[in-house]
CSV table of C-alpha atoms and ligand atoms in Angstrom, one decimal:
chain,number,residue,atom,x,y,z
A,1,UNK,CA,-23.9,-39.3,-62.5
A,2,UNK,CA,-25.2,-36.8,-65.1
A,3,UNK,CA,-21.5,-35.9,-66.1
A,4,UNK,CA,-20.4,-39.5,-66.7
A,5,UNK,CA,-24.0,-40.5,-68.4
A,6,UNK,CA,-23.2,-37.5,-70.8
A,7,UNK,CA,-19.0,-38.7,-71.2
A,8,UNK,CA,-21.1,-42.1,-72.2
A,9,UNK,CA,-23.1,-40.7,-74.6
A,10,UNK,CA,-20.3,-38.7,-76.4
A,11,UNK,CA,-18.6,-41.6,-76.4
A,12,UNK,CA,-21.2,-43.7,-78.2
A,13,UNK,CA,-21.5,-40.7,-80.2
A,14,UNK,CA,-18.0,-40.1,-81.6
A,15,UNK,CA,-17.5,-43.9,-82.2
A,16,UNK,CA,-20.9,-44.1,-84.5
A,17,UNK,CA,-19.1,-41.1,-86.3
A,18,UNK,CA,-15.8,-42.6,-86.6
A,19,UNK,CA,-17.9,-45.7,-88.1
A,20,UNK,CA,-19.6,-43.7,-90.7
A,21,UNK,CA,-16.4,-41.8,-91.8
A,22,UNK,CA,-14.8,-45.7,-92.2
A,23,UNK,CA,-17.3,-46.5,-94.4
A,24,UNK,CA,-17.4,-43.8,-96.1
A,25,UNK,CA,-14.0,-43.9,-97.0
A,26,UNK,CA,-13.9,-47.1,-97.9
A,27,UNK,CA,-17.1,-46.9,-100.4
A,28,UNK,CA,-14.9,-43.8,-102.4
A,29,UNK,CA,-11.7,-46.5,-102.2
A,30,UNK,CA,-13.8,-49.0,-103.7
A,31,UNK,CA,-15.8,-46.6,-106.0
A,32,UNK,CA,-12.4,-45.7,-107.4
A,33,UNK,CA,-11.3,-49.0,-107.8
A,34,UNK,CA,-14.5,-49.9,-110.1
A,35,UNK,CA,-14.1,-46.6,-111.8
A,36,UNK,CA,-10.7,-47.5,-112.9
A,37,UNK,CA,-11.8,-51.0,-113.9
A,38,UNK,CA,-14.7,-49.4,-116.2
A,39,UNK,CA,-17.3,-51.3,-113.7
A,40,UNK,CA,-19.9,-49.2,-113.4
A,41,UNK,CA,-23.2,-49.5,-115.9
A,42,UNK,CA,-26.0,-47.0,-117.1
A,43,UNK,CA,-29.3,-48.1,-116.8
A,44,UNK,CA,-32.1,-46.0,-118.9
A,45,UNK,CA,-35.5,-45.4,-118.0
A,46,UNK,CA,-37.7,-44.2,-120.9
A,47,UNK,CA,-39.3,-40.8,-120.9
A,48,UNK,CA,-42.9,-41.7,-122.6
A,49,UNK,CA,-44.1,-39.0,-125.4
A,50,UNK,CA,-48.1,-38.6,-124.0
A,51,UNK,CA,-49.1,-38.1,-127.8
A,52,UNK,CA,-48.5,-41.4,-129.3
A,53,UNK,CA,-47.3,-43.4,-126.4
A,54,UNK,CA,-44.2,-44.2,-127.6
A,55,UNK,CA,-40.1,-44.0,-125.8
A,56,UNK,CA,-38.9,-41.0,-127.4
A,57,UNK,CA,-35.9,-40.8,-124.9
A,58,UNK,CA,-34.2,-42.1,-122.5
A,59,UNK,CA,-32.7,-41.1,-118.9
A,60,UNK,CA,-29.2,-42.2,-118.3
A,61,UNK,CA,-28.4,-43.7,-114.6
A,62,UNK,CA,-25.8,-45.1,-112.9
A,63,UNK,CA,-25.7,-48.1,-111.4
A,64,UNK,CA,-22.9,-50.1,-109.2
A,65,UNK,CA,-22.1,-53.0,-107.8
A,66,UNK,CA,-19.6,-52.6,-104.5
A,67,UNK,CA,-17.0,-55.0,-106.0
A,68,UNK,CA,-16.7,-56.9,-102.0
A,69,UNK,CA,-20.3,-57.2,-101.1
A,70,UNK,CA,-21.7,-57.6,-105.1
A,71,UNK,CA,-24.4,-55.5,-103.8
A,72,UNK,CA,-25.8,-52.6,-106.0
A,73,UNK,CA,-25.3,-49.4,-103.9
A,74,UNK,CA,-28.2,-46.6,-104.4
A,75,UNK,CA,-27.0,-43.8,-106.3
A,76,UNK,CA,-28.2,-41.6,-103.6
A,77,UNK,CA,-25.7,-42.9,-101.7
A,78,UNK,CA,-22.6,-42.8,-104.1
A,79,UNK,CA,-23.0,-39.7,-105.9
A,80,UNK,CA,-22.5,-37.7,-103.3
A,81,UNK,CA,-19.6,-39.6,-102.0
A,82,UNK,CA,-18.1,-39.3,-105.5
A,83,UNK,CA,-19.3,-35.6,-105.7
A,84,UNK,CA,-17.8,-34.8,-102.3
A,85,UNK,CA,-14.0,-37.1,-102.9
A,86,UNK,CA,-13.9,-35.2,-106.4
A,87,UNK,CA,-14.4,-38.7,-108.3
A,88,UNK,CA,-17.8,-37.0,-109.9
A,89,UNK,CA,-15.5,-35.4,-112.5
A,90,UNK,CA,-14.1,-38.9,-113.6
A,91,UNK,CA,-17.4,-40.9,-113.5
A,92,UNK,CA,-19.6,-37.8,-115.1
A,93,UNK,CA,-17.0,-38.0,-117.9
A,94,UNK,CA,-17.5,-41.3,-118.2
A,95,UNK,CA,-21.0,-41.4,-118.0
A,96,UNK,CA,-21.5,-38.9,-120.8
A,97,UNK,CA,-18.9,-40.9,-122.9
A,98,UNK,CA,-20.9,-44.0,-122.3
A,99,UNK,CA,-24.4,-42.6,-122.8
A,100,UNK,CA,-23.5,-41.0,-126.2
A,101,UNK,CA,-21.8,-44.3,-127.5
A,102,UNK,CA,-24.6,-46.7,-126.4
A,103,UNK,CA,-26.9,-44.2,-128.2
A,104,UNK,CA,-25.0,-44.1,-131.5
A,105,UNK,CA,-24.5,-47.6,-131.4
A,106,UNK,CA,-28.5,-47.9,-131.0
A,107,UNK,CA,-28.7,-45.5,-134.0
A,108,UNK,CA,-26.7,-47.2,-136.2
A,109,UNK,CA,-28.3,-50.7,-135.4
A,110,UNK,CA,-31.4,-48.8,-137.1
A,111,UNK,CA,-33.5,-48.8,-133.8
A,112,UNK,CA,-35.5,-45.2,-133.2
A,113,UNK,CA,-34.5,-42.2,-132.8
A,114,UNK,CA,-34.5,-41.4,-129.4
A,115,UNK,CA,-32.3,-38.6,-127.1
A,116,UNK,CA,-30.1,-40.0,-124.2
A,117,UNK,CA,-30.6,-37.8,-121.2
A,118,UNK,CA,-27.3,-37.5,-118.8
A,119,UNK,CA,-27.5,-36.2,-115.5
A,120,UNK,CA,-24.9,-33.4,-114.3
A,121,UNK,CA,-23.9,-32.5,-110.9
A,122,UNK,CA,-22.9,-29.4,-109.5
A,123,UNK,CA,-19.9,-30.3,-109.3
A,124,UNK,CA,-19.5,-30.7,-113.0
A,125,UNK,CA,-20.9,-27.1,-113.5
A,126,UNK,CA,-18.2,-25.8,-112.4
A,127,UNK,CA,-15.6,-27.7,-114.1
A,128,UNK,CA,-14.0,-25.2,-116.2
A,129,UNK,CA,-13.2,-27.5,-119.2
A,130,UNK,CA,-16.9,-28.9,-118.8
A,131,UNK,CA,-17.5,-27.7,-122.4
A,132,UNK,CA,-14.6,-28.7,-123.9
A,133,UNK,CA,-15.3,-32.5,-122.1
A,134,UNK,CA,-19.0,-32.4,-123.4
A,135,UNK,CA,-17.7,-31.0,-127.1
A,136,UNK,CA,-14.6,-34.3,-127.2
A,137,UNK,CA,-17.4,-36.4,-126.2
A,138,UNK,CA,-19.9,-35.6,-129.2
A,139,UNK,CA,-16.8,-36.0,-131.3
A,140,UNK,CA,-15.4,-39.0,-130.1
A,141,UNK,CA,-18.7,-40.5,-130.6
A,142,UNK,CA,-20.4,-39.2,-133.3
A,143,UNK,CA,-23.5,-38.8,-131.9
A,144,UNK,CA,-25.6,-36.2,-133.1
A,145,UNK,CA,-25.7,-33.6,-130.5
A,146,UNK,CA,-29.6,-33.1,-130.5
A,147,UNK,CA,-29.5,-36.7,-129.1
A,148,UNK,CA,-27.9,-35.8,-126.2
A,149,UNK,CA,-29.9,-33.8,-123.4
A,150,UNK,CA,-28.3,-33.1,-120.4
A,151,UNK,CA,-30.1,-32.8,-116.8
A,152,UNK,CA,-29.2,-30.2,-114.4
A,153,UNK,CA,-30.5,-29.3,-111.1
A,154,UNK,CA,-32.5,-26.4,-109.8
A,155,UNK,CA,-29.9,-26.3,-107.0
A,156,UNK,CA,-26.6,-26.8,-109.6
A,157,UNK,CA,-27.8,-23.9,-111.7
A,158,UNK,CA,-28.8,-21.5,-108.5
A,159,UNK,CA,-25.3,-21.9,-107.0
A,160,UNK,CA,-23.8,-19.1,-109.4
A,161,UNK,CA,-26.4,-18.4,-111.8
A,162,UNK,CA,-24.6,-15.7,-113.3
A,163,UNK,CA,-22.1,-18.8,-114.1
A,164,UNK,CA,-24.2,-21.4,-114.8
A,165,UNK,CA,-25.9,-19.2,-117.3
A,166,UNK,CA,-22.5,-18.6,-119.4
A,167,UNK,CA,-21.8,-22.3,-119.3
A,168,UNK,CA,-25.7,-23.7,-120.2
A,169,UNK,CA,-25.2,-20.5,-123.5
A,170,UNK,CA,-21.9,-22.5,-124.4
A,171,UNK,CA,-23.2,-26.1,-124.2
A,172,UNK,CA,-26.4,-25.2,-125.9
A,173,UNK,CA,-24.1,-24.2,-128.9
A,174,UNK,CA,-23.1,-27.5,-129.1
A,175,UNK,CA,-26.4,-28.6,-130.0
A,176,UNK,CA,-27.8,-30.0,-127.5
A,177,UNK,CA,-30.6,-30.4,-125.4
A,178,UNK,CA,-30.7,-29.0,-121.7
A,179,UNK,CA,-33.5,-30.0,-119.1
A,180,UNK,CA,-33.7,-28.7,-115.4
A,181,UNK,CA,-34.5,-31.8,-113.3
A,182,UNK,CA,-35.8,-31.7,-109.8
A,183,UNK,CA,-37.7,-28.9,-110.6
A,184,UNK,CA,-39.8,-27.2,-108.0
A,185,UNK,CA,-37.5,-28.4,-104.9
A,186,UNK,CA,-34.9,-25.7,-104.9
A,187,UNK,CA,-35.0,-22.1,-104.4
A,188,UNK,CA,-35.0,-20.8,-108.2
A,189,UNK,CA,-35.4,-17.3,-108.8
A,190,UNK,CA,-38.1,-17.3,-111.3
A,191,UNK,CA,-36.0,-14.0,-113.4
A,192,UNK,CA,-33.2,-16.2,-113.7
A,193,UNK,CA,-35.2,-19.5,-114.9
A,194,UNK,CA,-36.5,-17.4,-117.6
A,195,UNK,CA,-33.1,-16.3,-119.1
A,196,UNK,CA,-31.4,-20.2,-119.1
A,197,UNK,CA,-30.8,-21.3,-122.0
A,198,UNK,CA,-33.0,-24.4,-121.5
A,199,UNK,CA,-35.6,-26.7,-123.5
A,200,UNK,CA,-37.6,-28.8,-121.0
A,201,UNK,CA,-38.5,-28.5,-117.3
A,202,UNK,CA,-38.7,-32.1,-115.3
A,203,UNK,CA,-41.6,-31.7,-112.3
A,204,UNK,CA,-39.8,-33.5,-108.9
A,205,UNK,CA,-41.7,-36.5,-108.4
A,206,UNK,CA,-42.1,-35.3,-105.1
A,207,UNK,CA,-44.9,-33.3,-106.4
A,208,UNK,CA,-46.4,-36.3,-108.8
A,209,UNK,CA,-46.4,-38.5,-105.7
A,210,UNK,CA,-48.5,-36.3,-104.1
A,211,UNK,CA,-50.9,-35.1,-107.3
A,212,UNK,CA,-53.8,-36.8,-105.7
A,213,UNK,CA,-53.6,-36.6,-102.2
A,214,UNK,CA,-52.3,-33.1,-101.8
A,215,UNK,CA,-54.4,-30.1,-103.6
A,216,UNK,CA,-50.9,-27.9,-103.3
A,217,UNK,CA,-49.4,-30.4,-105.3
A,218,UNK,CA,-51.9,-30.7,-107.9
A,219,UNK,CA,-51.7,-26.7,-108.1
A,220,UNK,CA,-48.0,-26.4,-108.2
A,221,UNK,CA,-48.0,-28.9,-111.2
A,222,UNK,CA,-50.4,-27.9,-113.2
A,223,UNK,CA,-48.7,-24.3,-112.6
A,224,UNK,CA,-45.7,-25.6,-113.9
A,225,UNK,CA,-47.2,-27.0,-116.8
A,226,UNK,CA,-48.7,-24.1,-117.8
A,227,UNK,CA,-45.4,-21.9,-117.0
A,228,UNK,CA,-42.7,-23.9,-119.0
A,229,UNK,CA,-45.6,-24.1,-122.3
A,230,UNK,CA,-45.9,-20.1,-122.0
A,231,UNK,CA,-42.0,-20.6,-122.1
A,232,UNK,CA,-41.7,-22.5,-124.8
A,233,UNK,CA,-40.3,-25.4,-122.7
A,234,UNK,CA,-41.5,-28.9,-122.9
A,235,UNK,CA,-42.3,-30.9,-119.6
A,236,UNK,CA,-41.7,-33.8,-118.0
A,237,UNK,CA,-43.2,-35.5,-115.0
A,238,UNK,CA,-40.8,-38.1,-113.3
A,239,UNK,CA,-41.7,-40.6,-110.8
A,240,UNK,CA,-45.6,-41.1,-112.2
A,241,UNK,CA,-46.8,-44.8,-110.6
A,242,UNK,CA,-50.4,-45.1,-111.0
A,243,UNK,CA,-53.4,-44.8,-114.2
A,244,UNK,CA,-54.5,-41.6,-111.9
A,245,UNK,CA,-51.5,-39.7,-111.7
A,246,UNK,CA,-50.9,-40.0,-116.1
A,247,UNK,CA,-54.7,-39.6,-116.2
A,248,UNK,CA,-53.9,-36.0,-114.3
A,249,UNK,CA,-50.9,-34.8,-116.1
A,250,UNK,CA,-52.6,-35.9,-119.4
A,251,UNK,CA,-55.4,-33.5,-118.9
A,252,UNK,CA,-52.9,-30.7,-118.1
A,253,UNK,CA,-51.3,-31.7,-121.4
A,254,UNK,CA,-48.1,-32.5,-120.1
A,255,UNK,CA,-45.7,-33.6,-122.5
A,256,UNK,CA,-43.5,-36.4,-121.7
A,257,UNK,CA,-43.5,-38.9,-118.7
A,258,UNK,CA,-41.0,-41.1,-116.6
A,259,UNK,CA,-41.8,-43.5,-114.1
A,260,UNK,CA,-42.5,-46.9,-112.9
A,261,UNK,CA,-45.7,-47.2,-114.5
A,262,UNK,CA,-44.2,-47.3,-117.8
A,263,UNK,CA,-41.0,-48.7,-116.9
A,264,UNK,CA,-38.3,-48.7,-114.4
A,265,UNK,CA,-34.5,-48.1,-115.8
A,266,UNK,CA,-33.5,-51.1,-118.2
A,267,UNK,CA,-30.3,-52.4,-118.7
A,268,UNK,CA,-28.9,-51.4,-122.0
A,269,UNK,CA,-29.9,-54.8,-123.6
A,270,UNK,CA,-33.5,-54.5,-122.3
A,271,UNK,CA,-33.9,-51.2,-123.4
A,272,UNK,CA,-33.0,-52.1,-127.2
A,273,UNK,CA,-35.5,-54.8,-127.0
A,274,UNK,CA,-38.1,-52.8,-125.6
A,275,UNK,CA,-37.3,-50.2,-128.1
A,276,UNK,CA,-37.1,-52.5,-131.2
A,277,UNK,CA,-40.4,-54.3,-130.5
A,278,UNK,CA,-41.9,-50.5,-131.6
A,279,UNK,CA,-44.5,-51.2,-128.6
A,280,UNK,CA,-46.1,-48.5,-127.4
A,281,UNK,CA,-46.0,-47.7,-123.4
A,282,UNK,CA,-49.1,-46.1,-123.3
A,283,UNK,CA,-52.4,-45.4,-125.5
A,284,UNK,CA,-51.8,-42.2,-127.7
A,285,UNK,CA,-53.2,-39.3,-126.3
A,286,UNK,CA,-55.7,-41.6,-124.0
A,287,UNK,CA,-56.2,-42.0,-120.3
A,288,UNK,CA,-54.9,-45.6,-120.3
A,289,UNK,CA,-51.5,-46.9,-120.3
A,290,UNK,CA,-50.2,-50.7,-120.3
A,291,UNK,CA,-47.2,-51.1,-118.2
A,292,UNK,CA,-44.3,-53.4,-118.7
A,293,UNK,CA,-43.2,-54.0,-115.1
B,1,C2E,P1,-32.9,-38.2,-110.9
B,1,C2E,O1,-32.0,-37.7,-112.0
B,1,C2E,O2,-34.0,-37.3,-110.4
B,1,C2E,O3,-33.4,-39.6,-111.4
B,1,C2E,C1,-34.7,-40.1,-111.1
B,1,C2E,C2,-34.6,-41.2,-110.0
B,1,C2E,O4,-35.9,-41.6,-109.7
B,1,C2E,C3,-33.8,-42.4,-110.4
B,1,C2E,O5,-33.3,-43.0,-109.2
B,1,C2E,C4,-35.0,-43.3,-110.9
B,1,C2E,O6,-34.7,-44.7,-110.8
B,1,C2E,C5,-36.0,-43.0,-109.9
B,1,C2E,N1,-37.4,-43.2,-110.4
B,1,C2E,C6,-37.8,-43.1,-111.7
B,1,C2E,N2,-39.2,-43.4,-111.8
B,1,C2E,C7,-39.6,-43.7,-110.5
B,1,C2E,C8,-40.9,-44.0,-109.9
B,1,C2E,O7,-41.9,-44.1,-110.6
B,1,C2E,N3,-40.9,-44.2,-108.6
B,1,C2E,C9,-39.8,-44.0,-107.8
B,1,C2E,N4,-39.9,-44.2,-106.5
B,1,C2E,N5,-38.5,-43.7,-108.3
B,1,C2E,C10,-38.5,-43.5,-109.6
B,1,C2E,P2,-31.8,-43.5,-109.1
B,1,C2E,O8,-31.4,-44.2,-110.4
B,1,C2E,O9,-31.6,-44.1,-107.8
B,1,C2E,O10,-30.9,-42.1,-109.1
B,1,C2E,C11,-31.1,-41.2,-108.1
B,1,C2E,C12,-30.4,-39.9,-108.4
B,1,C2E,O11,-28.9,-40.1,-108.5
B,1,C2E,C13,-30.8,-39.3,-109.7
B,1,C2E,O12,-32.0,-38.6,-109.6
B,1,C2E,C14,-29.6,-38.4,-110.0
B,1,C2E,O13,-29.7,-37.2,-109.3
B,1,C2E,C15,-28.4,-39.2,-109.4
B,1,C2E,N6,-27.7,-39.9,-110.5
B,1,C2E,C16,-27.9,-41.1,-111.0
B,1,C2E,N7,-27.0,-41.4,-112.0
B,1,C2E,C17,-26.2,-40.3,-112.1
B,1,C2E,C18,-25.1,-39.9,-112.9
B,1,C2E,O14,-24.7,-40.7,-113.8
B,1,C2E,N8,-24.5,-38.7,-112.7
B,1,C2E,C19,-25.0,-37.8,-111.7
B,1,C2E,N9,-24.4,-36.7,-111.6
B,1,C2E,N10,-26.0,-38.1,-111.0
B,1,C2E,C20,-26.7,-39.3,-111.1
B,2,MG,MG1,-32.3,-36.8,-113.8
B,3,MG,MG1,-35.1,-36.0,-111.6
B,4,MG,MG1,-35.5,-36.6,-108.7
């Protein structure tokens, strides 16, 4: 009995596998498809300067539809499936190339001046002609390269720091901005954070989630604050929801903010409104903040 109840549950086993390698392969068939059509869209979430309230930049995401079901599939869910089929190389191309022309065409429409942030995964780190893609980009578009920031994990630069540190020195010659996003999660060496060539550190809004609730977290992020500004880094908390959590980072002068409570990511169109209108997403330098969700 025991012998055939364990064949059974291998059996169950191995079929839910073989169900979750289908799918799998046919998300990457159909990511490639909409890649190839130029389907896929960036939304941008503001990042919220704490001194005057206003949008002083904006985070780059990807969004797409599956072209069967219509349905917009999680990025958590395709990014790694494009990181791990190699399409990451071909849709972070892309994405940079469309970030850097929606923001031109924002500039030359006369709207703000704000950065476009772009994330970068690991994968892309180690693309040897990264550089040269980022550098054909900047021309193509005619961007200037202090508008374009570009967010890199904890865990992307820790993989070969010794590399990642070469490549961050080359970019940065570009002109450009470089943020570490995530930051807090992964297993940074502290001697090697100090020596990237970076301007801005972006707290995991893991930590701002828990700002409140957990002392630690409170700790670690006022910590962080106070680390990146001896640096001479700017910071960024992501994910802030609630009056309480900007009320906290305000008082540990944080410098920028992302989150719901300000605004989720906007379609391009939304975001130029939003932008144009010159409103302000939260008081200057005041523990209040009027959301637009
Ligand atoms: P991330 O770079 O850390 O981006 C922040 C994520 O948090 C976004 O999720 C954003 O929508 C979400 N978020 C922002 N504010 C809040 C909030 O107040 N509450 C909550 N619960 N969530 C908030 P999204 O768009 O689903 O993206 C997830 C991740 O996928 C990103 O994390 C990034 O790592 C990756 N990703 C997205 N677009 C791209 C891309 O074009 N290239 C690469 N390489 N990765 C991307
Ligand atoms: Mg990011
Ligand atoms: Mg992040
Ligand atoms: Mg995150």
């Amino acid at each position: 009995h025991h012998a055939e109840a364990q064949g059974l549950k291998y059996c169950v086993f191995s079929e839910e596998l073989d169900r979750e390698t289908r799918e799998r392969m046919s998300m990457e068939s159909a990511l490639r498809l909409s890649l190839a059509a130029n389907a896929l869209e960036l939304h941008y979430q503001p990042k919220v300067d704490l001194a005057t309230g206003r949008v002083v930049a904006v985070e780059a995401l990807a969004r797409w539809r599956h072209p069967v079901s219509r349905e917009y599939i999680s990025p958590a869910r395709f990014i790694p499936i494009a990181e791990e089929s190699g399409l990451i190389q071909q849709l972070g191309a892309w994405a940079l190339g469309e970030a850097c022309r929606q923001n031109k065409a924002w500039q030359d429409a006369g709207l703000p001046v704000i950065i476009v942030a772009v994330n970068l995964s690991a994968a892309q780190l180690h693309q040897p002609d990264l550089v040269e893609i980022v550098a054909d980009v900047l021309a193509r578009s005619e961007l200037d390269p202090a508008l374009l920031e570009l967010e890199l994990t904890e865990s992307a630069l820790m993989e070969d720091p010794r590399q990642a540190n070469l490549t961050l020195t080359r970019l940065k010659q570009l002109g450009l901005q470089l943020a570490i996003d995530d930051f807090g999660t992964g297993y940074s060496s502290l001697s090697y954070l100090c020596e990237f060539p970076i301007d801005q550190l972006k707290i995991d809004r893991s930590f701002v989630m828990d700002l409140l609730i957990k002392p630690a977290a409170a700790a670690i992020s006022s910590s962080v604050i106070t680390l990146a500004h001896r640096m001479g880094l700017k910071v960024v908390a992501e994910g802030v929801e609630t009056a309480e959590q900007l009320t906290f980072l305000e008082r540990h002068h944080c410098d920028e903010m992302q989150g719901y409570y300000f605004s989720k990511p906007l379609p391009a169109d939304e975001l130029a409104a939003l932008l144009r209108s010159g409103r302000r997403l939260a008081s200057p330098a005041q523990a209040s903040g009027c959301t637009v969700l």
